[in-house]
mmCIF file of C-alpha atoms and ligand atoms in Angstrom:
data_model
loop_
_atom_site.group_PDB
_atom_site.id
_atom_site.type_symbol
_atom_site.label_atom_id
_atom_site.label_comp_id
_atom_site.label_asym_id
_atom_site.label_seq_id
_atom_site.Cartn_x
_atom_site.Cartn_y
_atom_site.Cartn_z
ATOM 1 C CA MET G 1 -103.583 11.016 -66.590
ATOM 2 C CA LYS G 2 -100.361 13.099 -65.454
ATOM 3 C CA LEU G 3 -101.013 12.229 -61.892
ATOM 4 C CA ALA G 4 -100.349 8.300 -62.586
ATOM 5 C CA PHE G 5 -96.613 9.361 -63.463
ATOM 6 C CA ARG G 6 -96.017 10.834 -60.034
ATOM 7 C CA LYS G 7 -93.850 8.021 -58.721
ATOM 8 C CA LYS G 8 -91.600 9.548 -56.320
ATOM 9 C CA LYS G 9 -92.086 12.484 -53.971
ATOM 10 C CA ALA G 10 -90.450 15.501 -55.522
ATOM 11 C CA TYR G 11 -88.376 17.232 -52.871
ATOM 12 C CA THR G 12 -87.934 20.625 -53.799
ATOM 13 C CA ALA G 13 -86.773 23.706 -51.872
ATOM 14 C CA GLY G 14 -90.285 24.041 -50.471
ATOM 15 C CA GLN G 15 -89.501 20.881 -48.176
ATOM 16 C CA VAL G 16 -86.534 22.460 -46.587
ATOM 17 C CA ASP G 17 -86.571 24.948 -43.870
ATOM 18 C CA PHE G 18 -83.786 27.131 -44.835
ATOM 19 C CA GLN G 19 -83.980 28.861 -41.472
ATOM 20 C CA ARG G 20 -82.869 25.535 -39.750
ATOM 21 C CA LEU G 21 -80.145 24.368 -42.003
ATOM 22 C CA PRO G 22 -77.473 22.437 -40.373
ATOM 23 C CA ARG G 23 -74.168 24.263 -40.090
ATOM 24 C CA HIS G 24 -72.280 21.578 -41.452
ATOM 25 C CA ILE G 25 -73.024 18.880 -44.054
ATOM 26 C CA ALA G 26 -70.564 16.151 -45.077
ATOM 27 C CA VAL G 27 -70.645 14.218 -48.409
ATOM 28 C CA ILE G 28 -69.010 10.915 -49.506
ATOM 29 C CA LEU G 29 -68.490 11.490 -52.940
ATOM 30 C CA ASP G 30 -69.204 7.878 -54.234
ATOM 31 C CA GLY G 31 -70.526 6.048 -57.288
ATOM 32 C CA ASN G 32 -68.451 7.861 -59.921
ATOM 33 C CA GLY G 33 -66.922 4.539 -61.141
ATOM 34 C CA ARG G 34 -70.298 2.620 -61.603
ATOM 35 C CA TRP G 35 -72.048 5.748 -63.137
ATOM 36 C CA ALA G 36 -69.375 5.317 -65.975
ATOM 37 C CA GLN G 37 -69.373 1.886 -66.128
ATOM 38 C CA ARG G 38 -73.276 1.720 -66.687
ATOM 39 C CA ARG G 39 -72.449 3.834 -69.696
ATOM 40 C CA GLY G 40 -69.857 1.792 -71.054
ATOM 41 C CA LEU G 41 -67.412 4.471 -70.152
ATOM 42 C CA PRO G 42 -63.989 4.191 -68.453
ATOM 43 C CA ARG G 43 -64.064 4.811 -64.704
ATOM 44 C CA THR G 44 -62.114 8.086 -65.110
ATOM 45 C CA ALA G 45 -65.391 9.561 -67.248
ATOM 46 C CA GLY G 46 -67.249 9.136 -63.899
ATOM 47 C CA HIS G 47 -64.656 11.094 -61.991
ATOM 48 C CA LYS G 48 -64.969 13.803 -64.389
ATOM 49 C CA ALA G 49 -68.624 13.920 -64.119
ATOM 50 C CA GLY G 50 -68.395 13.628 -60.482
ATOM 51 C CA ALA G 51 -66.202 16.782 -60.399
ATOM 52 C CA GLU G 52 -68.796 18.584 -62.162
ATOM 53 C CA THR G 53 -71.590 17.686 -59.666
ATOM 54 C CA PHE G 54 -69.259 18.557 -56.926
ATOM 55 C CA ARG G 55 -68.964 22.228 -58.662
ATOM 56 C CA THR G 56 -72.755 22.409 -58.922
ATOM 57 C CA ILE G 57 -73.559 21.149 -55.346
ATOM 58 C CA ALA G 58 -70.557 23.415 -53.643
ATOM 59 C CA THR G 59 -72.125 26.482 -55.450
ATOM 60 C CA TYR G 60 -75.579 25.691 -54.196
ATOM 61 C CA CYS G 61 -74.439 25.124 -50.785
ATOM 62 C CA ARG G 62 -72.669 28.589 -50.810
ATOM 63 C CA GLU G 63 -75.764 30.032 -52.147
ATOM 64 C CA ILE G 64 -78.056 28.595 -49.550
ATOM 65 C CA GLY G 65 -75.802 30.004 -47.067
ATOM 66 C CA LEU G 66 -74.473 26.718 -45.617
ATOM 67 C CA GLU G 67 -71.455 27.300 -43.371
ATOM 68 C CA HIS G 68 -69.537 24.175 -44.132
ATOM 69 C CA LEU G 69 -69.271 21.583 -46.651
ATOM 70 C CA THR G 70 -66.926 18.644 -46.461
ATOM 71 C CA VAL G 71 -66.393 16.240 -49.114
ATOM 72 C CA TYR G 72 -64.548 13.038 -49.255
ATOM 73 C CA ALA G 73 -62.579 13.229 -52.489
ATOM 74 C CA PHE G 74 -59.772 10.652 -51.987
ATOM 75 C CA SER G 75 -59.188 8.270 -49.077
ATOM 76 C CA THR G 76 -55.870 6.923 -47.744
ATOM 77 C CA GLU G 77 -57.196 3.611 -49.114
ATOM 78 C CA ASN G 78 -57.756 4.817 -52.744
ATOM 79 C CA TRP G 79 -54.158 4.715 -53.692
ATOM 80 C CA LYS G 80 -54.897 0.805 -54.125
ATOM 81 C CA ARG G 81 -56.691 2.087 -57.443
ATOM 82 C CA PRO G 82 -55.233 1.464 -60.810
ATOM 83 C CA ARG G 83 -52.396 4.196 -61.583
ATOM 84 C CA ASP G 84 -54.429 5.865 -64.417
ATOM 85 C CA GLU G 85 -57.477 6.169 -62.231
ATOM 86 C CA VAL G 86 -55.353 7.859 -59.326
ATOM 87 C CA ASP G 87 -53.734 10.162 -62.139
ATOM 88 C CA THR G 88 -57.041 11.238 -63.308
ATOM 89 C CA ILE G 89 -58.403 12.244 -60.072
ATOM 90 C CA MET G 90 -55.265 14.270 -59.109
ATOM 91 C CA LEU G 91 -55.462 15.947 -62.330
ATOM 92 C CA LEU G 92 -59.283 16.775 -61.680
ATOM 93 C CA LEU G 93 -57.978 18.109 -58.280
ATOM 94 C CA LYS G 94 -55.398 20.184 -59.879
ATOM 95 C CA ARG G 95 -57.963 21.543 -62.308
ATOM 96 C CA TYR G 96 -60.283 22.588 -59.481
ATOM 97 C CA LEU G 97 -57.769 24.214 -57.377
ATOM 98 C CA LEU G 98 -56.536 26.268 -60.432
ATOM 99 C CA GLU G 99 -60.160 27.113 -61.026
ATOM 100 C CA ALA G 100 -60.749 27.899 -57.386
ATOM 101 C CA LEU G 101 -57.720 30.311 -57.027
ATOM 102 C CA ASN G 102 -59.329 32.498 -59.744
ATOM 103 C CA THR G 103 -63.013 32.400 -58.067
ATOM 104 C CA MET G 104 -62.775 31.931 -54.381
ATOM 105 C CA GLU G 105 -62.030 35.665 -53.687
ATOM 106 C CA ARG G 106 -65.011 36.687 -56.042
ATOM 107 C CA ASP G 107 -67.172 34.087 -54.416
ATOM 108 C CA ASN G 108 -65.917 34.454 -50.752
ATOM 109 C CA VAL G 109 -65.347 30.640 -50.549
ATOM 110 C CA ARG G 110 -62.872 29.486 -48.142
ATOM 111 C CA LEU G 111 -61.038 26.202 -48.932
ATOM 112 C CA ARG G 112 -59.382 23.858 -46.374
ATOM 113 C CA PHE G 113 -57.812 20.498 -46.995
ATOM 114 C CA LEU G 114 -57.946 17.692 -44.494
ATOM 115 C CA GLY G 115 -55.713 14.820 -44.811
ATOM 116 C CA ASP G 116 -51.935 14.095 -45.180
ATOM 117 C CA MET G 117 -51.039 16.316 -48.021
ATOM 118 C CA SER G 118 -47.211 15.611 -47.595
ATOM 119 C CA VAL G 119 -47.435 12.808 -50.261
ATOM 120 C CA LEU G 120 -48.960 15.211 -53.004
ATOM 121 C CA ASN G 121 -46.755 16.018 -55.553
ATOM 122 C CA ASP G 122 -45.146 19.613 -55.242
ATOM 123 C CA GLU G 123 -47.334 21.131 -57.758
ATOM 124 C CA LEU G 124 -50.484 20.075 -56.025
ATOM 125 C CA ARG G 125 -49.030 20.968 -52.454
ATOM 126 C CA GLU G 126 -48.215 24.597 -53.794
ATOM 127 C CA LEU G 127 -51.658 24.925 -55.075
ATOM 128 C CA VAL G 128 -53.245 23.719 -51.675
ATOM 129 C CA ASP G 129 -51.033 26.126 -50.142
ATOM 130 C CA GLN G 130 -52.063 28.984 -52.345
ATOM 131 C CA CYS G 131 -55.596 28.262 -51.606
ATOM 132 C CA ASN G 132 -54.950 28.276 -47.759
ATOM 133 C CA ALA G 133 -53.492 31.639 -47.950
ATOM 134 C CA ILE G 134 -56.400 33.099 -49.812
ATOM 135 C CA SER G 135 -58.853 31.452 -47.576
ATOM 136 C CA ALA G 136 -57.268 33.136 -44.443
ATOM 137 C CA ARG G 137 -58.310 36.315 -45.781
ATOM 138 C CA LEU G 138 -61.831 35.496 -46.509
ATOM 139 C CA THR G 139 -65.026 34.890 -44.269
ATOM 140 C CA GLY G 140 -67.588 33.157 -46.530
ATOM 141 C CA CYS G 141 -68.841 29.459 -46.780
ATOM 142 C CA GLN G 142 -65.964 27.067 -46.016
ATOM 143 C CA CYS G 143 -65.369 23.911 -48.341
ATOM 144 C CA ASN G 144 -63.466 21.259 -46.595
ATOM 145 C CA ILE G 145 -61.833 18.841 -49.255
ATOM 146 C CA CYS G 146 -60.419 15.474 -47.740
ATOM 147 C CA ILE G 147 -57.702 14.266 -49.795
ATOM 148 C CA ASN G 148 -55.432 11.441 -48.734
ATOM 149 C CA TYR G 149 -57.864 11.511 -45.631
ATOM 150 C CA GLY G 150 -58.400 8.468 -43.350
ATOM 151 C CA GLY G 151 -60.393 8.831 -40.118
ATOM 152 C CA ARG G 152 -57.939 6.434 -38.185
ATOM 153 C CA ALA G 153 -54.873 8.078 -39.573
ATOM 154 C CA GLU G 154 -56.184 11.323 -38.474
ATOM 155 C CA ILE G 155 -56.731 10.303 -35.053
ATOM 156 C CA VAL G 156 -53.238 8.483 -34.911
ATOM 157 C CA HIS G 157 -51.605 11.803 -36.252
ATOM 158 C CA ALA G 158 -53.613 13.678 -33.536
ATOM 159 C CA ALA G 159 -52.532 11.453 -30.697
ATOM 160 C CA LYS G 160 -48.634 11.473 -32.014
ATOM 161 C CA MET G 161 -49.047 15.607 -31.819
ATOM 162 C CA PHE G 162 -50.588 15.418 -28.538
ATOM 163 C CA ALA G 163 -47.650 13.029 -27.370
ATOM 164 C CA GLU G 164 -45.069 15.608 -28.701
ATOM 165 C CA ASP G 165 -46.534 18.360 -26.755
ATOM 166 C CA CYS G 166 -46.713 16.131 -23.722
ATOM 167 C CA ILE G 167 -42.783 15.497 -24.338
ATOM 168 C CA ALA G 168 -42.143 19.277 -24.852
ATOM 169 C CA GLY G 169 -43.962 19.942 -21.692
ATOM 170 C CA SER G 170 -46.738 22.181 -23.021
ATOM 171 C CA VAL G 171 -49.441 19.947 -21.712
ATOM 172 C CA LYS G 172 -50.044 17.023 -19.305
ATOM 173 C CA PRO G 173 -51.575 13.647 -20.369
ATOM 174 C CA THR G 174 -54.210 14.210 -17.480
ATOM 175 C CA GLU G 175 -55.031 17.384 -19.383
ATOM 176 C CA LEU G 176 -56.467 15.812 -22.162
ATOM 177 C CA THR G 177 -60.275 16.141 -22.962
ATOM 178 C CA GLU G 178 -62.479 15.626 -25.772
ATOM 179 C CA ASN G 179 -62.163 19.349 -26.401
ATOM 180 C CA LEU G 180 -58.514 19.680 -26.302
ATOM 181 C CA PHE G 181 -58.066 16.556 -28.390
ATOM 182 C CA GLU G 182 -60.134 18.466 -31.036
ATOM 183 C CA ASN G 183 -57.271 20.939 -31.362
ATOM 184 C CA TYR G 184 -55.123 18.067 -32.725
ATOM 185 C CA ILE G 185 -57.365 16.587 -35.567
ATOM 186 C CA TYR G 186 -57.281 17.826 -39.102
ATOM 187 C CA SER G 187 -60.824 19.500 -38.743
ATOM 188 C CA SER G 188 -59.761 21.473 -35.652
ATOM 189 C CA GLY G 189 -61.893 24.543 -35.286
ATOM 190 C CA ILE G 190 -64.740 23.157 -37.778
ATOM 191 C CA PRO G 191 -68.078 22.168 -36.238
ATOM 192 C CA SER G 192 -68.997 18.435 -36.358
ATOM 193 C CA PRO G 193 -71.258 17.648 -39.361
ATOM 194 C CA GLU G 194 -74.714 17.305 -38.345
ATOM 195 C CA LEU G 195 -75.622 15.600 -41.542
ATOM 196 C CA LEU G 196 -73.536 12.905 -43.335
ATOM 197 C CA ILE G 197 -74.677 11.923 -46.817
ATOM 198 C CA ARG G 198 -73.497 9.186 -48.854
ATOM 199 C CA PRO G 199 -74.682 8.590 -52.399
ATOM 200 C CA GLY G 200 -73.790 5.520 -54.586
ATOM 201 C CA GLY G 201 -75.814 2.802 -52.339
ATOM 202 C CA GLU G 202 -73.108 1.713 -49.730
ATOM 203 C CA GLN G 203 -74.146 2.012 -46.143
ATOM 204 C CA ARG G 204 -70.556 2.577 -44.467
ATOM 205 C CA LEU G 205 -68.463 5.291 -43.464
ATOM 206 C CA SER G 206 -65.388 3.766 -45.314
ATOM 207 C CA ASN G 207 -62.839 5.530 -42.848
ATOM 208 C CA PHE G 208 -64.624 8.953 -43.184
ATOM 209 C CA LEU G 209 -64.730 11.561 -40.078
ATOM 210 C CA LEU G 210 -64.766 8.812 -37.601
ATOM 211 C CA TRP G 211 -64.415 11.198 -34.590
ATOM 212 C CA GLN G 212 -66.465 13.865 -36.097
ATOM 213 C CA CYS G 213 -69.461 11.702 -36.991
ATOM 214 C CA ALA G 214 -70.211 10.589 -33.389
ATOM 215 C CA TYR G 215 -73.514 12.260 -33.555
ATOM 216 C CA ALA G 216 -74.137 12.951 -37.181
ATOM 217 C CA GLU G 217 -77.398 11.936 -38.991
ATOM 218 C CA PHE G 218 -76.564 9.610 -41.779
ATOM 219 C CA TYR G 219 -78.351 9.805 -45.113
ATOM 220 C CA PHE G 220 -77.837 7.122 -47.469
ATOM 221 C CA THR G 221 -79.181 7.172 -51.277
ATOM 222 C CA ASP G 222 -78.540 4.904 -54.265
ATOM 223 C CA VAL G 223 -78.301 7.739 -56.415
ATOM 224 C CA LEU G 224 -74.623 7.748 -57.853
ATOM 225 C CA TRP G 225 -72.615 10.742 -57.191
ATOM 226 C CA PRO G 226 -72.631 12.102 -60.864
ATOM 227 C CA ASP G 227 -76.542 11.734 -60.916
ATOM 228 C CA PHE G 228 -76.692 13.839 -57.334
ATOM 229 C CA THR G 229 -78.953 16.978 -57.859
ATOM 230 C CA LYS G 230 -79.871 19.960 -55.850
ATOM 231 C CA ASN G 231 -83.244 18.096 -55.275
ATOM 232 C CA GLU G 232 -81.190 15.132 -53.777
ATOM 233 C CA LEU G 233 -79.627 17.693 -51.445
ATOM 234 C CA HIS G 234 -83.136 19.045 -50.437
ATOM 235 C CA ARG G 235 -84.287 15.500 -49.906
ATOM 236 C CA ALA G 236 -81.315 14.657 -47.458
ATOM 237 C CA ILE G 237 -82.015 18.084 -45.712
ATOM 238 C CA ALA G 238 -85.517 17.429 -45.391
ATOM 239 C CA ALA G 239 -85.010 14.079 -43.923
ATOM 240 C CA TYR G 240 -82.404 15.602 -41.480
ATOM 241 C CA GLN G 241 -85.013 18.185 -40.249
ATOM 242 C CA GLN G 242 -87.435 15.316 -39.521
ATOM 243 C CA ARG G 243 -84.901 13.478 -37.252
ATOM 244 C CA ASP G 244 -85.278 13.479 -33.553
ATOM 245 C CA ARG G 245 -81.667 14.265 -32.164
ATOM 246 C CA ARG G 246 -81.459 13.089 -28.628
ATOM 247 C CA PHE G 247 -77.826 12.846 -27.967
ATOM 248 C CA GLY G 248 -78.287 10.286 -25.463
ATOM 249 C CA GLY G 249 -81.046 12.056 -23.832
ATOM 250 C CA VAL G 250 -85.036 11.693 -23.892
ATOM 251 C CA LYS G 251 -87.169 13.381 -26.306
ATOM 252 C CA LYS G 252 -88.410 16.862 -25.202
HETATM 253 C C1 LIG L 301 -65.972 7.696 -55.693
HETATM 254 O O1 LIG L 301 -66.496 7.066 -56.600
HETATM 255 C C2 LIG L 301 -64.624 8.619 -55.956
HETATM 256 C C3 LIG L 301 -63.408 8.137 -55.284
HETATM 257 C C4 LIG L 301 -63.357 7.225 -54.454
HETATM 258 C C5 LIG L 301 -62.250 8.992 -55.656
HETATM 259 P P1 LIG L 301 -65.933 5.578 -56.873
HETATM 260 O O2 LIG L 301 -64.902 5.500 -57.707
HETATM 261 O O3 LIG L 301 -65.615 5.139 -55.493
HETATM 262 O O4 LIG L 301 -67.033 4.843 -57.552
HETATM 263 P P2 LIG L 301 -67.614 3.652 -57.388
HETATM 264 O O5 LIG L 301 -67.824 3.174 -55.814
HETATM 265 O O6 LIG L 301 -66.507 2.466 -57.813
HETATM 266 O O7 LIG L 301 -68.869 3.384 -58.284
HETATM 267 C C1 LIG L 302 -64.811 6.195 -50.104
HETATM 268 O O1 LIG L 302 -65.375 5.605 -51.310
HETATM 269 C C2 LIG L 302 -63.881 7.095 -50.460
HETATM 270 C C3 LIG L 302 -64.250 8.405 -51.262
HETATM 271 C C4 LIG L 302 -65.378 8.735 -51.696
HETATM 272 C C5 LIG L 302 -63.262 9.171 -51.582
HETATM 273 P P1 LIG L 302 -64.799 4.320 -51.645
HETATM 274 O O2 LIG L 302 -65.442 3.875 -52.973
HETATM 275 O O3 LIG L 302 -63.404 4.308 -51.599
HETATM 276 O O4 LIG L 302 -65.256 3.366 -50.541
HETATM 277 P P2 LIG L 302 -65.431 1.907 -50.535
HETATM 278 O O5 LIG L 302 -64.368 0.986 -50.958
HETATM 279 O O6 LIG L 302 -66.765 1.493 -51.151
HETATM 280 O O7 LIG L 302 -65.745 1.367 -48.992
HETATM 281 MG MG1 LIG L 303 -66.831 3.808 -54.283
#
């Protein structure tokens, strides 16, 4: 009997209210290494597969009209990894940027990079600058790619910039508010993510969007990032749409 094989509820587009999508979804792209290891492949193969999944999911987010997709691609802590793994991730990033330069105008996709780009090599920084320049002319879905990103580093960087403005006399410490502080963080002008998705089975932030996720809804899944599908995204959005977001208030 066919029905006996229906183990898992198959979340499809039907379960999602596309009129009530979050404006901003953030994703921690995790599980690439384990995906590869389970197949007896080098970890780098997992990053290659993960990059393909990113292309699929980013394209789909654009198609459904999501305003912002933010992905955690490389953290300030990921430099601790073996050299060849870091090199592969940077190479995949370069490939993606070259590809994006050819397609972002056609697809009306803006790219923004969150993190400290100063440590990237000249070639990568040049590509990042070119993507930023094109993005400035576009209006469509914005994909924010976090590279050499750390939530704590971001907050410290913002504090330094604010202190410098105080010394320069353009603002006073007493004038600092949460709204003003937002102007100094990497993601200034980007609405906070309503939904944070972490595939890969870990239930932690790993230094991602510490400021921005103050009221985000978290969705964790054991699915490894290279196996993440549109239906997994539907599942996450459907779960988000069931949540009761109170922001410290009481249920209406
Ligand atoms: C995430 O996958 C990608 C990066 C951190 C760059 P991992 O490489 O962390 O995969 P796991 O967690 O080891 O499986
Ligand atoms: C978080 O994943 C960073 C990225 C996905 C870029 P990690 O794999 O680095 O996080 P931990 O080490 O499990 O906390
Ligand atoms: Mg990991």
